[in-house]
Amino acid sequence: MSNRFPFLGYGLGLRKEHYPTIFKGSEPFSAEKGSDPLNIDWFEVLSENYLVPGGKPLYHLDRVREHYPVVMHGVSLSIGGNDPLNRNYLRDLKALAKRIEPHWISDHLCWTGTHGVNAHDLLPLPYTEEALKHVAARIVEVQDTLGRRILIENVSSYLTYTQSAMTEWEFLRAVAEQSDCLILLDINNIYVSARNHQFDPLDYLNGIPVERVQQFHLAGHSYSKNGEIIIDTHDNPVIDEVWELYIQAVRRFGEISTMIERDDNIPPLDELLLEMDKARILAKAVLQTGMAA
Ligand SMILES: [Fe+2]
């Protein structure tokens, strides 16, 4: 059995476009004092934006952290890669965590390059015993270095490997259990991969151990030019099918800290607040009334 971190509620990714609204007046709103008119319970911050000491990004982050719970989300761990783990990156990550005391730190179940070349993409892994041992050992190493458990997120994918000997959800489950890490379940990524690879997203949800899931991501996506595959672009509102899958996820996993992930085509904060509130309302409806999808 795995002990999870406390439930944080419903949050957003921290984006500089929204600073004027978040910092209205001279002080940030105080969510912890229950006076946040935006009703944001917490923020997820992209770790890589704050690893350089000093400067405006850290100044703003410190201000946000004074009043909001924060979690750190990274894209550079390359936990599935075959280059050695980047010790300088881990050192900087640990220093940032010491400074802002995030409730947790997450990264992706993927590889991002090899031989020192960064592909700047979250590339899927072959789901083999060899890859499983490799990834689990590296997560243990990261957790030992950071002195805390981390969350690993499922990525979306557009290809599969002929070598794969298990499903993605079997692989994710085994990785989490062997390394004793927690899971950040991206509901949109499950939907995208299910469409691209023709599997039932409910099989995915049912294959993930309830006690390992700490956080949900909800996001929008785009279609390829020929419309044949869906691309995880985080530049659109969450679609109805993903909301329906979210309802199923809440039914299985219960109340899970959830945030709206928008990385491109950033809309006014109000639009994201509506999506965040929708996630909150739907979860309450599922848990209080047993609402079905
Ligand atoms: Fe995500």
Tab-separated table of C-alpha atoms and ligand atoms in Angstrom, residues 73 108 153-154 184 186 189 217 232 234 261, ligand 1:
chain	number	residue	atom	x	y	z
A	73	HIS	CA	6.242	19.657	-12.892
A	108	HIS	CA	7.001	12.090	-17.466
A	153	GLU	CA	2.952	11.021	-15.753
A	154	ASN	CA	1.695	9.020	-18.724
A	184	LEU	CA	0.134	11.692	-12.335
A	186	ASP	CA	-3.189	12.723	-17.629
A	189	ASN	CA	-3.226	11.706	-22.810
A	217	HIS	CA	-4.121	16.549	-15.673
A	232	ASP	CA	-1.339	16.410	-27.362
A	234	HIS	CA	-2.424	21.657	-24.724
A	261	GLU	CA	-2.993	22.133	-18.249
B	1	FE	FE	-0.091	16.346	-18.767
